[in-house]
Amino acid sequence: MTVLAGVAVLALVAACSGPPGTGAAGQSGAFRLSTGTPLPKGDIASFTWASYAEPLTLDYAKAFDYPSNTILSNVCESLMKWTPRLKEVPGLAEQALHPNPTTWVYDLRPGVHFHDGSVMTADDVVYSLDRQVDPKVGGAWAGVFQNVASITKTGPLQVTVELKRPDALFPQYMATTAGVVAGEKGVKAAGANWGTSTLDCTGPFKLGTWKKGQSIELDRFADYWGTPAKAGKVTFEFLTDPSARTNAMLTGAVDGGYLIPTESYQRLRDSGVGTLSFGESLSTVNVNITNMKGVLGDPRVRQALSLALDRSGFVKQGLAGNGQVTNALTDKAAWTAAGPQTLKTAFDLPSATPDLAKAKELIKEAGATGKTVTVATSAIGQDVSLLATAVQAAGTEIGLNVHVKTIAPDAFSALFTDPTARQGIDMFPETYYLSITDPMDLLANFETGNYQNYAGYSDHAYDKLVQQAVGTDDPAKRLATEAKLQQMAVKQNLWIPVADWPTALFMNKRITGAPTTISYLYYPWAADVGAAG
């Protein structure tokens, strides 16, 4: 799924993918990737965590961004599960069987309790998955189910999913929020309060007090089927100002957080009060093109902006040097099952080196000199604000009039789910995270009618390749098709790729145990956090 500048979007890990590296060649000297943090030495009564924005909702069908998923991953669980090392393993399903190309059978764990005390059944699973595609719900994950023909109970603890056609991505998404199981009784009883003041799921924490505009508390669930959480309570503080968030970490007002403001990296490193860690994020920073009906509808204008953009300057300033310039839309870590020729195709892309002369020439050819485009920004962190500024500088340099529109952090999150929030906006910075370790998680966004195809791009040849890739179970063969898709998307600048950016995590000396990878969006990471000493 998506983002700090928004981002992100769905994610899961292909079974063939390997664990994240621990300092790959070519990384900036400013950071090294780690696979985790030291194990706790004991339980802890509570800890506090910083969030850059308040979730719009904790309804699993609508959770589509960092603030929601970082919290929800500890309360609600899915049929399959992501691990801290980005592997897919059984979750609420003990096993997933694939007897033929269009059938998936999920055998459920017995004796799993919801937070209201009731026991999970196959009926709850069918209800939860069906709810993802209910038009009255308006869920963000409905696209995952586009190839599903039926979801039926085939035993007290068995659910069978029949597909209209082979779909290699569907089973991967069952480890994300798309595969969440909630109590049917609890959802119906909550009514309009579901996802705001009430959640009835199976995770190691249950929803506690939600103080609107301030914080959300999670309480340890005593009847959890798995390993109990090490902390009795977790409090998420909403700190929208980056400086306030950093100061809270430095003073101990909060114990830690993900999505650390890049301008605070060095200050936190040098503070002596805790540790700043980096891990595999499967994330790329892009400029999301949201409107192709206006000036950006001409591919020459999009190409010109890409040619004029100072990516190196952005990595140095916007990411404090903790990232890498890229000309690709997806991180290479998602291509581990690809052969040499596939990798060559996927990453043999137009240069990311600025060429202002060529960019100016393209603007003139397109007749776009002096025309206005609007880029959104928000006070989430300097990665967002400086990329918007870089886009404005690039556009101005080549003859465009780029207007920067500043919106609140919660309004920025709404860009991903609310079409009205995108009105009057042509593009915005987006850190897109893969919700699965398959590049198609991002590349499918440009298929006609896709949920995140905000600009309404449509190309029959692209759609045909998407369907070919989705219908291919073999990872190597699927990636070969996806390499062609990346070529097409990048050459047309459907989004403008800017940089690869690792996950950042800070914890003070009180606590330890949180994963460093992007797994925290779908894995109950807070249950692993305990006393450091």
Coordinates of N, CA and C in Angstrom, one line a residue, residues 12 14 16-17 280 282 330-338 343 347 434 436-440 479 482:
L12 N 2.9 -7.9 0.5 CA 3.0 -9.2 1.0 C 4.3 -9.8 0.5
A14 N 6.4 -12.8 -1.4 CA 6.4 -14.0 -2.2 C 7.2 -15.1 -1.5
C16 N 9.2 -17.2 -2.4 CA 10.6 -17.4 -2.9 C 11.5 -16.3 -2.5
S17 N 11.0 -15.2 -1.9 CA 11.9 -14.1 -1.6 C 12.7 -14.3 -0.4
E280 N 14.8 -3.1 5.7 CA 14.2 -3.2 4.4 C 12.8 -2.6 4.4
L282 N 11.0 -2.1 1.2 CA 10.3 -2.3 -0.1 C 9.7 -1.0 -0.6
T330 N 10.1 0.4 -8.5 CA 10.1 -0.7 -7.4 C 11.5 -0.9 -6.9
D331 N 11.6 -1.3 -5.7 CA 12.9 -1.6 -5.0 C 13.4 -3.0 -5.5
K332 N 14.7 -3.1 -5.7 CA 15.3 -4.4 -6.2 C 15.0 -5.5 -5.2
A333 N 14.8 -5.2 -4.0 CA 14.6 -6.3 -3.0 C 13.3 -7.1 -3.3
A334 N 12.4 -6.6 -4.2 CA 11.2 -7.3 -4.5 C 11.4 -8.2 -5.7
W335 N 12.6 -8.2 -6.3 CA 12.9 -9.0 -7.5 C 13.9 -10.1 -7.3
T336 N 13.9 -10.6 -6.1 CA 14.9 -11.7 -5.7 C 14.8 -13.0 -6.5
A337 N 13.6 -13.2 -7.0 CA 13.4 -14.5 -7.8 C 13.6 -14.3 -9.2
A338 N 14.0 -13.1 -9.6 CA 14.2 -12.8 -11.1 C 15.6 -13.3 -11.6
L343 N 16.1 -9.0 -14.7 CA 16.6 -7.9 -14.0 C 17.1 -6.8 -15.0
F347 N 15.4 -3.1 -15.0 CA 16.2 -1.9 -14.6 C 17.0 -1.2 -15.6
L434 N 5.5 -1.6 -0.9 CA 4.9 -2.9 -1.3 C 4.2 -3.6 -0.2
I436 N 3.2 -6.6 -0.6 CA 3.6 -8.0 -0.8 C 5.0 -7.8 -1.5
T437 N 5.8 -8.9 -1.5 CA 7.2 -8.7 -2.1 C 7.1 -9.0 -3.5
D438 N 6.1 -8.6 -4.2 CA 5.9 -8.8 -5.6 C 5.8 -7.4 -6.2
P439 N 6.6 -7.0 -7.2 CA 6.5 -5.7 -7.8 C 5.2 -5.4 -8.4
M440 N 4.4 -6.4 -8.7 CA 3.0 -6.1 -9.2 C 2.2 -5.3 -8.3
L479 N 7.7 -12.5 -13.0 CA 8.6 -11.4 -12.9 C 9.1 -11.0 -14.3
E482 N 6.5 -8.8 -15.5 CA 6.5 -7.6 -14.7 C 7.6 -6.6 -15.1

